PDB file of C-alpha atoms and ligand atoms in Angstrom:
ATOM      1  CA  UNK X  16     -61.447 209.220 195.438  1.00  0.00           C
ATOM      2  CA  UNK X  17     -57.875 207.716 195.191  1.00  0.00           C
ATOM      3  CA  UNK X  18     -57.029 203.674 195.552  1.00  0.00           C
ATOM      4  CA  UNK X  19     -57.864 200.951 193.484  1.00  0.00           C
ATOM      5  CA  UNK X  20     -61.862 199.777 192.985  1.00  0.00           C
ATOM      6  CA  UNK X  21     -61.990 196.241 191.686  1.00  0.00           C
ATOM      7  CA  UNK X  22     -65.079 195.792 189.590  1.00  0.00           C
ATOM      8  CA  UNK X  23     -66.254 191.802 190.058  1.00  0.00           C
ATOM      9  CA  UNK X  24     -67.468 190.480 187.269  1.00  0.00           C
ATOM     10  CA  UNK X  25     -70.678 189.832 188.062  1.00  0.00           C
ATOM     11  CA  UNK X  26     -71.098 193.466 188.574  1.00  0.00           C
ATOM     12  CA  UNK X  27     -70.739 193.709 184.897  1.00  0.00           C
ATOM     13  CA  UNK X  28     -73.210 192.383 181.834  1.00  0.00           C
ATOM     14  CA  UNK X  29     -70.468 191.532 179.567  1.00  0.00           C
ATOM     15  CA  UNK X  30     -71.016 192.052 176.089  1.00  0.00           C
ATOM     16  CA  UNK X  31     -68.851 190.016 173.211  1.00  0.00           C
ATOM     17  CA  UNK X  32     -64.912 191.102 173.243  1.00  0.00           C
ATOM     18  CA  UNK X  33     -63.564 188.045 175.143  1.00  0.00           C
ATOM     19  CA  UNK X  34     -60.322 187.097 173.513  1.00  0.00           C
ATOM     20  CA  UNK X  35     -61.113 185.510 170.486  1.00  0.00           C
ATOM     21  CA  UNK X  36     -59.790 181.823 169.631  1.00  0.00           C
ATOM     22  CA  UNK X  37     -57.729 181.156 166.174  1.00  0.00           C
ATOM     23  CA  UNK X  38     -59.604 179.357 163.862  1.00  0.00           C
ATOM     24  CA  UNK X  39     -56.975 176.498 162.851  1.00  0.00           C
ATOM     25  CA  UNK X  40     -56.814 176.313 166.996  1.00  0.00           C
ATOM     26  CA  UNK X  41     -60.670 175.304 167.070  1.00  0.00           C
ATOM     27  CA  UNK X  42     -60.136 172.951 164.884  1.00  0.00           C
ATOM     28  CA  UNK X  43     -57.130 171.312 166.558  1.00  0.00           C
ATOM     29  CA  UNK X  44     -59.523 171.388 169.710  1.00  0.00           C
ATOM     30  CA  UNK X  45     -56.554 173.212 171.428  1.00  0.00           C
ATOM     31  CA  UNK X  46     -57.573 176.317 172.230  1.00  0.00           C
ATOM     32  CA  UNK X  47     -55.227 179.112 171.110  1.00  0.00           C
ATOM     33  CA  UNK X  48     -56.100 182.789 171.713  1.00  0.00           C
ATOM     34  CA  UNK X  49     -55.671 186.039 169.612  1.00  0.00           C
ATOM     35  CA  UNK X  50     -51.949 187.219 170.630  1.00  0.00           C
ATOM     36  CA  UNK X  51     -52.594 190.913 171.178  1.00  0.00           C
ATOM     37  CA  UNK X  52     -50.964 192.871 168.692  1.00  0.00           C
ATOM     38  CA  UNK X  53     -48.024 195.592 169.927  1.00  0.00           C
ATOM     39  CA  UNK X  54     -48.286 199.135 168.962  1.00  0.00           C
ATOM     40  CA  UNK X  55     -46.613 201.916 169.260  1.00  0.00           C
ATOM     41  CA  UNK X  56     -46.246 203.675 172.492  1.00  0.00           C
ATOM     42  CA  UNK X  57     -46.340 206.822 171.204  1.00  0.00           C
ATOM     43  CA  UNK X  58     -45.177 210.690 172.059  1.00  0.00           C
ATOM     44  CA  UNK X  59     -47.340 210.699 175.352  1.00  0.00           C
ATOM     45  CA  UNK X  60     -46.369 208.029 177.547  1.00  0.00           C
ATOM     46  CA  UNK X  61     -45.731 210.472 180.839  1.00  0.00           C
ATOM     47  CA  UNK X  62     -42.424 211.711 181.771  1.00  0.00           C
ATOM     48  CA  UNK X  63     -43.435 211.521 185.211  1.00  0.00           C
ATOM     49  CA  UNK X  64     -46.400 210.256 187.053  1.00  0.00           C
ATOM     50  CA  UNK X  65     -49.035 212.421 188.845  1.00  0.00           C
ATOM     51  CA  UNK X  66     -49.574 211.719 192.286  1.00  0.00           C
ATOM     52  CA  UNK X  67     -53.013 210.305 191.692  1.00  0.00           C
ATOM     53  CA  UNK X  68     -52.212 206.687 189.339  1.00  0.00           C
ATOM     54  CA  UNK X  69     -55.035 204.714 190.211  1.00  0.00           C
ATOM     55  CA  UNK X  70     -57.608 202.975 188.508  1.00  0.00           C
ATOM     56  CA  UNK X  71     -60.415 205.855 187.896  1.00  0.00           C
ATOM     57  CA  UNK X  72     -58.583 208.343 185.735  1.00  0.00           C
ATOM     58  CA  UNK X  73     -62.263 210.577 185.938  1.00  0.00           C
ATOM     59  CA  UNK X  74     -61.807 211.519 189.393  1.00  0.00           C
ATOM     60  CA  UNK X  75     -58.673 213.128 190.866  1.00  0.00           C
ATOM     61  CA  UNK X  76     -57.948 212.422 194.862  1.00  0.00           C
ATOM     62  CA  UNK X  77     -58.468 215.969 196.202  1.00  0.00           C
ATOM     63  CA  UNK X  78     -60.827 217.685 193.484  1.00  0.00           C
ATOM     64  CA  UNK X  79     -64.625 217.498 193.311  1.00  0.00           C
ATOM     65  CA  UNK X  80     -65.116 217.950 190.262  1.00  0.00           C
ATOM     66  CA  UNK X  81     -65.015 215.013 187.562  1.00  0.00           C
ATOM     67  CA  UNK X  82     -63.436 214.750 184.454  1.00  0.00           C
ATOM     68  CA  UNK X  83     -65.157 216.357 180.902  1.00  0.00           C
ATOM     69  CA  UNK X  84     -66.145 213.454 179.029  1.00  0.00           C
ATOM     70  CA  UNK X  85     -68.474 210.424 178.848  1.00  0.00           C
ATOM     71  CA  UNK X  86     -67.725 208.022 181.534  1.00  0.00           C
ATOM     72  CA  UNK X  87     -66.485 204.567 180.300  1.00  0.00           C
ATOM     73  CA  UNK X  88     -65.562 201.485 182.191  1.00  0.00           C
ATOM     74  CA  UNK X  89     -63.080 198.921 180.442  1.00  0.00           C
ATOM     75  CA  UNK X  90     -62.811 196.044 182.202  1.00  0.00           C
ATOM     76  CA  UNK X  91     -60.738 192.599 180.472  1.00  0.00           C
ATOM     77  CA  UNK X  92     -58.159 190.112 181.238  1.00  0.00           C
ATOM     78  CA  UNK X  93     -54.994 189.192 180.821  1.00  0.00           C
ATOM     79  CA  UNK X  94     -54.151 186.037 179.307  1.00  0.00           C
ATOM     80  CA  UNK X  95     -51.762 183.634 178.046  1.00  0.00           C
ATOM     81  CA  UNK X  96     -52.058 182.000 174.572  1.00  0.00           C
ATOM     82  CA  UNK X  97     -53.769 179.327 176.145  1.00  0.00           C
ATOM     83  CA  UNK X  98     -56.367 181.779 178.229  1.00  0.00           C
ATOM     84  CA  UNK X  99     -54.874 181.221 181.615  1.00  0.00           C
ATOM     85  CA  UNK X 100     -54.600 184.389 183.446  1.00  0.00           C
ATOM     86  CA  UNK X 101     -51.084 186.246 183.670  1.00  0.00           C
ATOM     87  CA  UNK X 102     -50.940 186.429 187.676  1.00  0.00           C
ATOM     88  CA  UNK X 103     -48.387 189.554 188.728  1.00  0.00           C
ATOM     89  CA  UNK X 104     -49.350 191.200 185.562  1.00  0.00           C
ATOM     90  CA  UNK X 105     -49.457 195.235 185.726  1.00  0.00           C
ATOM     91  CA  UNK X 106     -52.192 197.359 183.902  1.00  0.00           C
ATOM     92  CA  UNK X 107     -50.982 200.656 182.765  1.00  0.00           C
ATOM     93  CA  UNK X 108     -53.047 203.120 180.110  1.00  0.00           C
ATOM     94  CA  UNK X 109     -52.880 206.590 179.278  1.00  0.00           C
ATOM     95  CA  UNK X 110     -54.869 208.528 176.967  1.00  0.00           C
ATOM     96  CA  UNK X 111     -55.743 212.037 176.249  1.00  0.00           C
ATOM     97  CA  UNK X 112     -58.542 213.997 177.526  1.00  0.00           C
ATOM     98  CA  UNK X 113     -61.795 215.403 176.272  1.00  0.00           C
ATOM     99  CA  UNK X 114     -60.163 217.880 174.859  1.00  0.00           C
ATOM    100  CA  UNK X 115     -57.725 215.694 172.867  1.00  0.00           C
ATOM    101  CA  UNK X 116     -54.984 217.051 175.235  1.00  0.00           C
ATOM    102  CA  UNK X 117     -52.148 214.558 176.597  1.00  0.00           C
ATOM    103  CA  UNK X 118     -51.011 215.348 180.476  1.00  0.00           C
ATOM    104  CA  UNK X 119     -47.567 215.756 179.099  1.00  0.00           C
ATOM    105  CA  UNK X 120     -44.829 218.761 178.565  1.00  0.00           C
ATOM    106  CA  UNK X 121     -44.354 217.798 174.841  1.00  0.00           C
ATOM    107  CA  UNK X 122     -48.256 218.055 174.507  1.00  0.00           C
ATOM    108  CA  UNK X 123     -49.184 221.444 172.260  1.00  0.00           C
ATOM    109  CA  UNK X 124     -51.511 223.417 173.581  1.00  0.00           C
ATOM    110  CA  UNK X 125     -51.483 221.876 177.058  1.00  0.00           C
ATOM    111  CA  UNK X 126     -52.739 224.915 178.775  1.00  0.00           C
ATOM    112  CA  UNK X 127     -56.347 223.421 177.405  1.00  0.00           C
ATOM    113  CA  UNK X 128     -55.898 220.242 179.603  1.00  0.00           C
ATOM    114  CA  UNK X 129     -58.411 219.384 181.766  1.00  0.00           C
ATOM    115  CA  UNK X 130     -56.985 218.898 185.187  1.00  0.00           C
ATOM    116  CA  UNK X 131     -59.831 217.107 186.447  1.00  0.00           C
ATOM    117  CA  UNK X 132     -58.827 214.118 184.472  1.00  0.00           C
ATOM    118  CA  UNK X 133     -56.163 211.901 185.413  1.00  0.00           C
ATOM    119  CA  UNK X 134     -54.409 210.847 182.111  1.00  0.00           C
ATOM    120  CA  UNK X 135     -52.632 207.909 183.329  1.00  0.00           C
ATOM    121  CA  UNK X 136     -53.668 204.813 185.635  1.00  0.00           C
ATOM    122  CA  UNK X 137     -52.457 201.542 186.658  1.00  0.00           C
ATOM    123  CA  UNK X 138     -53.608 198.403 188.814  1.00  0.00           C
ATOM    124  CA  UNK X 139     -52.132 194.996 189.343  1.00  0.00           C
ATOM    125  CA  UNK X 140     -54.309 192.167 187.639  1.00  0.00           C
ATOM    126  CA  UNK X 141     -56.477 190.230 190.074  1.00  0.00           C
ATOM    127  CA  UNK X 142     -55.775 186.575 190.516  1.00  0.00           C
ATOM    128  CA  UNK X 143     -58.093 185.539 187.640  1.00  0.00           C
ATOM    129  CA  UNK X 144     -56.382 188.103 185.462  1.00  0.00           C
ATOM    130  CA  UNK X 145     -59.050 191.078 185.533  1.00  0.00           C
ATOM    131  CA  UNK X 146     -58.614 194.177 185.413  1.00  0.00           C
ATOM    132  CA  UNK X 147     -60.732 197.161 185.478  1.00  0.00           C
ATOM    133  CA  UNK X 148     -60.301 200.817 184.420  1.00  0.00           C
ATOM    134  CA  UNK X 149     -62.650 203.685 184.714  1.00  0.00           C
ATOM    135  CA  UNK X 150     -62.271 206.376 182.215  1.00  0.00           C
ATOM    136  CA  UNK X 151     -63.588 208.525 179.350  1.00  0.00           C
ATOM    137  CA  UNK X 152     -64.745 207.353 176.283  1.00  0.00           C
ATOM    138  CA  UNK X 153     -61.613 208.024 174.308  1.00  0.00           C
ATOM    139  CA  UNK X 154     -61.761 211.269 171.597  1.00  0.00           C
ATOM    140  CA  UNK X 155     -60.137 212.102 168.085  1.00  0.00           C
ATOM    141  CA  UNK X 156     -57.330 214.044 167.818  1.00  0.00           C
ATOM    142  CA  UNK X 157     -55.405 215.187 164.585  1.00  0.00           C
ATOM    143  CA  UNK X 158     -54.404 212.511 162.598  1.00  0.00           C
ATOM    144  CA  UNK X 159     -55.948 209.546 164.718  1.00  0.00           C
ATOM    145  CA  UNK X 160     -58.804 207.974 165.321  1.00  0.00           C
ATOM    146  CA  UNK X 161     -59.853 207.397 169.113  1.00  0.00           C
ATOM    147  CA  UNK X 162     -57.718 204.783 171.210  1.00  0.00           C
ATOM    148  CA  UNK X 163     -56.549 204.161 174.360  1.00  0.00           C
ATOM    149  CA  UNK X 164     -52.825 203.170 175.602  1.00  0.00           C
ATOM    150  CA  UNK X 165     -52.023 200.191 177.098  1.00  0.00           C
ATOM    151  CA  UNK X 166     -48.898 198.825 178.717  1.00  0.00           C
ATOM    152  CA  UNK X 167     -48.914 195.586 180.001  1.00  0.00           C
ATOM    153  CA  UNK X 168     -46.199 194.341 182.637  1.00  0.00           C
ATOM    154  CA  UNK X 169     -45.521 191.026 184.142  1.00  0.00           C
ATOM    155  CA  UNK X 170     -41.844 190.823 185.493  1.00  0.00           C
ATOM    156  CA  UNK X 171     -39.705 187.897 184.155  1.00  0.00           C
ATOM    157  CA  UNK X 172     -43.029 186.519 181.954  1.00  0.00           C
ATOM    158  CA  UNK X 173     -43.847 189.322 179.405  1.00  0.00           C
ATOM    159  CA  UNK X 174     -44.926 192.544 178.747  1.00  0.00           C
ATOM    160  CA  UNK X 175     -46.503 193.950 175.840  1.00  0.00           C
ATOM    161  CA  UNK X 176     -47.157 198.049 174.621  1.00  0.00           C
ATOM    162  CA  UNK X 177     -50.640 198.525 172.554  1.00  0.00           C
ATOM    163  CA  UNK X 178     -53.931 200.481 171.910  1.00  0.00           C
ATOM    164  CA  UNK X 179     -57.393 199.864 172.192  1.00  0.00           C
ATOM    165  CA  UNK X 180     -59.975 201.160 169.762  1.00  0.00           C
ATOM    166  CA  UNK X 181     -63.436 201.945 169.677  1.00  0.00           C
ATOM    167  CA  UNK X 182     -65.794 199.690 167.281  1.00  0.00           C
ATOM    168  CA  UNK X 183     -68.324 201.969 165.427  1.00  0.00           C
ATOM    169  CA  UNK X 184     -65.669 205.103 164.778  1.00  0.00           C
ATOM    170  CA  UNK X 185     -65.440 206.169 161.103  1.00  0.00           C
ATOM    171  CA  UNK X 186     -61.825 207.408 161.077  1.00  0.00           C
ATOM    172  CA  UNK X 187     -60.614 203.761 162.545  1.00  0.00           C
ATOM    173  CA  UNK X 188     -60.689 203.339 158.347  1.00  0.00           C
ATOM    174  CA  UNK X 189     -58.359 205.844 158.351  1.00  0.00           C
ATOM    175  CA  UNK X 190     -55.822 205.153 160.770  1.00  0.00           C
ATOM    176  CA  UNK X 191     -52.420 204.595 160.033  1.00  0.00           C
ATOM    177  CA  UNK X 192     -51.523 202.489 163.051  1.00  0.00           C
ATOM    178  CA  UNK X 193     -54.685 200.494 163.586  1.00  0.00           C
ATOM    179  CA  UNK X 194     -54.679 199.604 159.890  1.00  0.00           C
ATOM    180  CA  UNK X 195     -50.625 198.812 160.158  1.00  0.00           C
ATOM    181  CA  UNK X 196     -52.130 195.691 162.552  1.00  0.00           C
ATOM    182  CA  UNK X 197     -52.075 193.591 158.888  1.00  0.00           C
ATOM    183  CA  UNK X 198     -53.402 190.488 160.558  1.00  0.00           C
ATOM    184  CA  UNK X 199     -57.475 190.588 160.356  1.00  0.00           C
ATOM    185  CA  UNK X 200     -57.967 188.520 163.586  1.00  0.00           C
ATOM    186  CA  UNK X 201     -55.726 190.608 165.281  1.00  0.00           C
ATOM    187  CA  UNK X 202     -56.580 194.400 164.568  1.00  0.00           C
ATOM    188  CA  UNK X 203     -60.471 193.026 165.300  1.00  0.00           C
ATOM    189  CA  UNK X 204     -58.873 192.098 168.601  1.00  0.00           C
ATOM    190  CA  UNK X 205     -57.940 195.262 170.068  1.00  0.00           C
ATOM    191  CA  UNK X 206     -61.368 197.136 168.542  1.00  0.00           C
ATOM    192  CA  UNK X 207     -63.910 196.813 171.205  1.00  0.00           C
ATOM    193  CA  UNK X 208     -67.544 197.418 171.217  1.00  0.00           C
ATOM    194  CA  UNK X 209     -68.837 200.219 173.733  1.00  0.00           C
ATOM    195  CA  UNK X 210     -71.934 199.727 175.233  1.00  0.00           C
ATOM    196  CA  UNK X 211     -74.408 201.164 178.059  1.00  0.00           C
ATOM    197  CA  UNK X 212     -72.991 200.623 181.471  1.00  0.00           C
ATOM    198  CA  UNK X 213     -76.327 199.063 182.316  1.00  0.00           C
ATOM    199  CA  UNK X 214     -76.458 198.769 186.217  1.00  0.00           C
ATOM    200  CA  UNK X 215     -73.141 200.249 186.466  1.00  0.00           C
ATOM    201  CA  UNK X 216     -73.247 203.761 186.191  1.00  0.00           C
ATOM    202  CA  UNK X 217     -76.249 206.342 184.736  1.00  0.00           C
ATOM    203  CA  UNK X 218     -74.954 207.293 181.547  1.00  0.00           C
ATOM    204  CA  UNK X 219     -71.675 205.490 181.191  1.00  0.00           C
ATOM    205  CA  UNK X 220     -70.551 202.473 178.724  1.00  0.00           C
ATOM    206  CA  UNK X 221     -68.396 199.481 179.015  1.00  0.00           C
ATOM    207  CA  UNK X 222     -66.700 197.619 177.037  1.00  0.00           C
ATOM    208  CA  UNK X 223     -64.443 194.168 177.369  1.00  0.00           C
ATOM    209  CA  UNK X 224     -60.567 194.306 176.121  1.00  0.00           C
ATOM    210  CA  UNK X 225     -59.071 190.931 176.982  1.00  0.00           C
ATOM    211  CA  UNK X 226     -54.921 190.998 176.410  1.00  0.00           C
ATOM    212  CA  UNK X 227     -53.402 188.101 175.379  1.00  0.00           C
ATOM    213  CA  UNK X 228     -49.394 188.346 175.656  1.00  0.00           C
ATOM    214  CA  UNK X 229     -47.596 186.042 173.744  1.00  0.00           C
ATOM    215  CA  UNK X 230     -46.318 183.692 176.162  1.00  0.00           C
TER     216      UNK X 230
HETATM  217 FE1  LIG L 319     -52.327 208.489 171.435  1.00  0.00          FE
END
């Protein structure tokens, strides 16, 4: 299947990973979100994108067959510091596959890739902010623990280039850029909880991964 699928959110039983408020901001009874922490982009951003960029990166328009790996909707918002939703923003993520192989030419060993999964999607944000992905649940490779890309767009407002991790993974101790994120509050904010995809999907988890730009 190709095009975007919006999920609503009352398709979804939301778990805990809304953006989380500042303390001192609770206090001031002005609320004041989490600013998303930037990361890296990385070696594996694509050098060009396949013909297939939308927002189910387990199917591929034209193949039956689905991608290796356990199915795993992420579904969030994206907000200002204040929790209003960033109208115009663009979604982007990219991540490797079950195989811990990156769709891209500097990628060793990328004769292992599994074409059935689409590496790279992207969807405008819906007026409320949302967005929704459907992917795998992300793997290991050397030297990291699992994560997900995400770029963030929203022309002449802001934009923003980080990585979401999974809550629960024992090498997230380990890892050099999630622990680089020096500010408790915000590395907690981009680890997010999987959980069963109840009524969703047989088999599948969610999980919530609000973005708040710094704007
Ligand atoms: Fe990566």
């Amino acid at each position: 299947m190709s095009g975007i699928v919006r999920l609503r959110r009352r398709d979804l039983m939301l778990g805990a990973g809304a953006a989380l408020l500042t303390p001192p901001a609770l206090a001031a009874g002005k609320p004041r979100l989490v600013v998303t922490p930037g990361q890296t982009e990385g070696p594996f951003y694509p050098v060009s994108y396949p013909a297939d960029i939308d927002n189910d990166l387990v199917r591929v328009a034209g193949r039956a067959a689905e991608a290796m790996g356990q199915v795993t909707h992420i579904v969030g918002r994206v907000l200002d510091r204040r929790g209003e939703p960033v109208r115009g923003a663009e979604v982007e993520i990219w991540q490797c596959d079950a195989n811990g192989v990156y769709n891209h030419p500097g990628q060793p060993g990328l004769q292992r890739r599994d074409a059935a999964f689409q590496g790279y999607g992207r969807m405008p944000v819906d007026t409320d902010g949302s967005y929704n992905f459907r992917t795998i649940r992300p793997v290991a490779y050397p030297g990291r623990t699992p994560h997900i890309h995400f770029k963030v767009n929203a022309p002449g407002v802001g934009r923003l280039t980080t990585q979401m991790y999974v809550a629960g993974e024992r090498r997230n101790a380990a890892d050099g850029l999630l622990n680089a994120i020096r500010n408790a509050a915000q590395r907690r904010s981009v680890i997010v909880r999987l959980e069963p995809a109840r009524g969703l999907e047989p088999d599948a988890l969610q999980g919530t991964f609000d973005i708040v730009l710094d704007i």
